[in-house]
Amino acid sequence: MLTSDAFAYRQTKTCLADEERDPAAPTNLPTCARGQTGWPVRWSMREVSYWVYRGGHDGTRPGENGEIAPSLLRTVRKGVEAWNEEGCSDFTFIYEGLTDVSRHFPEDGVNVITWVDDGWAESSATIALTTTTMTQQGELVDADMEFNVRAHRFTITDAPGTGAFDLGNTTTHEAGHMLGLDEAPHED
């Protein structure tokens, strides 16, 4: 049996031309207007800072003083910083610490990782969402990762079990979107 090449990722663009659209690959990218070019999305630098929401969201093992539990913070950092490993990318995410920013705010310069319980605007089927803000030429200026804890349960154990999502793997996937990657196209 012949197989086609597998694509692990594709770079996000500011918009997609009709011929670039894959109906099977989810994307929130707008369709390019007539004569418009879809610019590749990228950061202007190879090192980008990120913060984690101070309150976290770990109902089973809360941290001290209402702050994120250390085990939850380690899992999130490990998931993001998987992209820093040699041979993975030439990009470096730099952890700056905890923040009181708990939601996506375009262009605030705080690339935050947070958990959303109330007011989740996306489909309840959405597990997590990374929202990027960019210039018209595709330069990223902000990227925020939100986990949908209203509809989904996350775990930091090696065996998530039924009905739970692996937080570390989900974080690594979403960090790819923070980096400027879109969902991989599906090949038949």
Short mmCIF file of C-alpha atoms in Angstrom, two decimals:
data_model
loop_
_atom_site.label_atom_id
_atom_site.label_comp_id
_atom_site.label_asym_id
_atom_site.label_seq_id
_atom_site.Cartn_x
_atom_site.Cartn_y
_atom_site.Cartn_z
CA MET A 1 0.00 0.00 0.00
CA LEU A 2 1.29 3.45 -0.88
CA THR A 3 1.07 6.17 1.71
CA SER A 4 1.33 9.89 1.26
CA ASP A 5 3.65 12.15 3.23
CA ALA A 6 2.36 13.06 6.66
CA PHE A 7 2.31 16.70 7.67
CA ALA A 8 2.88 17.42 11.33
CA TYR A 9 1.92 21.07 11.00
CA ARG A 10 1.34 23.94 8.66
CA GLN A 11 2.16 27.56 9.29
CA THR A 12 -0.77 29.77 10.14
CA LYS A 13 -1.54 32.57 7.69
CA THR A 14 -3.46 35.79 8.13
CA CYS A 15 -6.12 34.39 5.77
CA LEU A 16 -6.55 31.37 3.48
CA ALA A 17 -7.26 31.40 -0.24
CA ASP A 18 -10.03 29.03 -1.36
CA GLU A 19 -7.49 26.55 -2.78
CA GLU A 20 -5.68 26.41 0.59
CA ARG A 21 -8.81 25.47 2.54
CA ASP A 22 -9.21 21.90 3.68
CA PRO A 23 -12.80 21.30 4.82
CA ALA A 24 -11.62 18.48 7.09
CA ALA A 25 -9.00 20.60 8.89
CA PRO A 26 -10.44 22.91 11.56
CA THR A 27 -9.36 26.53 11.40
CA ASN A 28 -10.68 29.89 12.47
CA LEU A 29 -8.77 31.72 9.76
CA PRO A 30 -10.79 34.04 7.55
CA THR A 31 -11.04 33.56 3.81
CA CYS A 32 -8.79 35.91 1.84
CA ALA A 33 -10.65 38.65 0.02
CA ARG A 34 -10.21 38.93 -3.72
CA GLY A 35 -6.62 39.94 -4.45
CA GLN A 36 -5.58 39.61 -0.78
CA THR A 37 -2.46 37.67 0.18
CA GLY A 38 -2.37 35.34 3.16
CA TRP A 39 0.81 36.31 5.03
CA PRO A 40 2.58 33.61 7.08
CA VAL A 41 2.18 34.29 10.79
CA ARG A 42 5.38 34.67 12.79
CA TRP A 43 6.95 36.36 15.79
CA SER A 44 9.49 39.10 15.02
CA MET A 45 11.87 37.51 17.55
CA ARG A 46 12.86 33.89 18.30
CA GLU A 47 12.25 34.22 22.06
CA VAL A 48 8.78 34.96 23.42
CA SER A 49 7.73 35.32 27.04
CA TYR A 50 4.66 33.69 28.56
CA TRP A 51 2.90 33.82 31.92
CA VAL A 52 0.54 31.44 33.72
CA TYR A 53 -2.61 32.62 35.47
CA ARG A 54 -1.90 32.74 39.19
CA GLY A 55 -5.18 31.10 40.21
CA GLY A 56 -4.68 27.99 38.06
CA HIS A 57 -7.48 25.48 38.07
CA ASP A 58 -6.90 22.32 40.01
CA GLY A 59 -9.90 21.30 42.07
CA THR A 60 -8.22 18.22 43.51
CA ARG A 61 -4.95 19.73 44.74
CA PRO A 62 -5.17 23.50 45.10
CA GLY A 63 -1.96 25.38 45.75
CA GLU A 64 -1.25 27.44 48.83
CA ASN A 65 -2.85 30.87 49.25
CA GLY A 66 -5.15 30.28 46.28
CA GLU A 67 -2.26 30.07 43.82
CA ILE A 68 -1.79 27.42 41.18
CA ALA A 69 -0.65 24.05 42.49
CA PRO A 70 3.06 23.43 41.83
CA SER A 71 2.32 20.11 40.06
CA LEU A 72 -0.12 21.83 37.69
CA LEU A 73 2.36 24.62 36.97
CA ARG A 74 5.15 22.10 36.25
CA THR A 75 2.91 20.23 33.78
CA VAL A 76 1.96 23.41 31.92
CA ARG A 77 5.55 24.64 31.74
CA LYS A 78 6.80 21.26 30.52
CA GLY A 79 4.10 21.24 27.82
CA VAL A 80 5.01 24.71 26.53
CA GLU A 81 8.75 24.27 26.81
CA ALA A 82 8.70 21.01 24.82
CA TRP A 83 9.06 23.38 21.86
CA ASN A 84 12.38 24.61 23.31
CA GLU A 85 14.04 21.20 23.01
CA GLU A 86 16.97 20.87 20.62
CA GLY A 87 15.87 19.55 17.25
CA CYS A 88 12.25 20.56 17.82
CA SER A 89 12.43 24.22 16.81
CA ASP A 90 14.73 27.23 16.85
CA PHE A 91 12.18 29.04 18.97
CA THR A 92 12.31 29.57 22.74
CA PHE A 93 9.40 30.16 25.08
CA ILE A 94 10.51 31.94 28.25
CA TYR A 95 8.47 31.51 31.43
CA GLU A 96 8.12 34.89 33.16
CA GLY A 97 6.08 33.81 36.18
CA LEU A 98 2.53 34.06 37.45
CA THR A 99 0.06 36.77 36.46
CA ASP A 100 -3.33 38.05 37.52
CA VAL A 101 -4.40 38.18 33.85
CA SER A 102 -7.05 35.47 33.60
CA ARG A 103 -8.46 35.89 30.06
CA HIS A 104 -7.40 36.69 26.52
CA PHE A 105 -6.85 40.39 25.94
CA PRO A 106 -5.60 41.24 22.44
CA GLU A 107 -2.40 43.23 22.30
CA ASP A 108 -1.85 43.47 26.07
CA GLY A 109 1.60 41.92 25.60
CA VAL A 110 0.91 39.25 28.19
CA ASN A 111 0.95 35.84 26.54
CA VAL A 112 -1.08 34.06 29.19
CA ILE A 113 -2.08 30.47 29.86
CA THR A 114 -5.33 30.24 31.77
CA TRP A 115 -8.47 28.21 32.51
CA VAL A 116 -11.96 29.39 31.63
CA ASP A 117 -14.99 28.18 33.56
CA ASP A 118 -17.55 30.95 33.10
CA GLY A 119 -18.17 32.77 29.86
CA TRP A 120 -16.58 30.28 27.45
CA ALA A 121 -17.45 31.81 24.07
CA GLU A 122 -16.47 28.88 21.84
CA SER A 123 -18.25 25.59 21.23
CA SER A 124 -18.45 23.42 24.33
CA ALA A 125 -16.72 20.71 22.27
CA THR A 126 -13.60 22.88 22.08
CA ILE A 127 -11.06 21.51 24.54
CA ALA A 128 -8.69 24.46 24.49
CA LEU A 129 -8.23 27.57 22.41
CA THR A 130 -5.18 29.64 21.57
CA THR A 131 -6.06 33.09 20.32
CA THR A 132 -3.37 35.00 18.47
CA THR A 133 -3.31 38.69 17.64
CA MET A 134 -1.24 39.81 14.66
CA THR A 135 -0.60 42.69 12.34
CA GLN A 136 -2.01 42.64 8.79
CA GLN A 137 1.37 41.35 7.63
CA GLY A 138 1.24 38.41 10.05
CA GLU A 139 3.56 39.60 12.83
CA LEU A 140 2.32 38.11 16.08
CA VAL A 141 1.91 40.56 18.95
CA ASP A 142 -0.04 38.45 21.45
CA ALA A 143 -0.98 34.78 22.00
CA ASP A 144 -3.17 33.50 24.82
CA MET A 145 -4.01 29.88 25.64
CA GLU A 146 -7.31 29.07 27.39
CA PHE A 147 -8.47 25.67 28.63
CA ASN A 148 -12.20 24.95 28.61
CA VAL A 149 -12.77 23.67 32.15
CA ARG A 150 -16.46 24.41 31.89
CA ALA A 151 -17.05 21.41 29.61
CA HIS A 152 -13.89 19.31 30.01
CA ARG A 153 -11.81 17.74 32.73
CA PHE A 154 -8.00 17.73 32.57
CA THR A 155 -5.50 15.56 34.36
CA ILE A 156 -1.78 15.73 34.95
CA THR A 157 -1.33 11.98 35.44
CA ASP A 158 0.27 9.70 32.84
CA ALA A 159 -3.00 7.77 32.44
CA PRO A 160 -5.81 10.31 31.94
CA GLY A 161 -8.62 7.76 32.21
CA THR A 162 -12.08 8.02 30.75
CA GLY A 163 -13.44 11.48 30.11
CA ALA A 164 -10.27 13.39 31.01
CA PHE A 165 -7.74 15.11 28.77
CA ASP A 166 -3.98 15.00 29.29
CA LEU A 167 -3.07 18.58 30.23
CA GLY A 168 0.59 18.22 29.25
CA ASN A 169 -0.14 16.98 25.72
CA THR A 170 -2.92 19.51 25.22
CA THR A 171 -0.59 22.30 26.36
CA THR A 172 2.12 21.22 23.89
CA HIS A 173 -0.44 21.19 21.06
CA GLU A 174 -1.75 24.64 21.96
CA ALA A 175 1.79 26.02 22.36
CA GLY A 176 2.27 25.13 18.69
CA HIS A 177 -0.54 27.57 17.93
CA MET A 178 1.17 30.19 20.13
CA LEU A 179 4.26 29.59 17.99
CA GLY A 180 2.28 30.34 14.81
CA LEU A 181 1.25 26.89 13.63
CA ASP A 182 -2.22 25.88 12.40
CA GLU A 183 -3.87 22.47 12.49
CA ALA A 184 -2.18 19.98 10.17
CA PRO A 185 -3.93 19.48 6.85
CA HIS A 186 -5.63 16.11 6.46
CA GLU A 187 -4.32 13.83 3.72
CA ASP A 188 -6.50 11.14 2.14
#
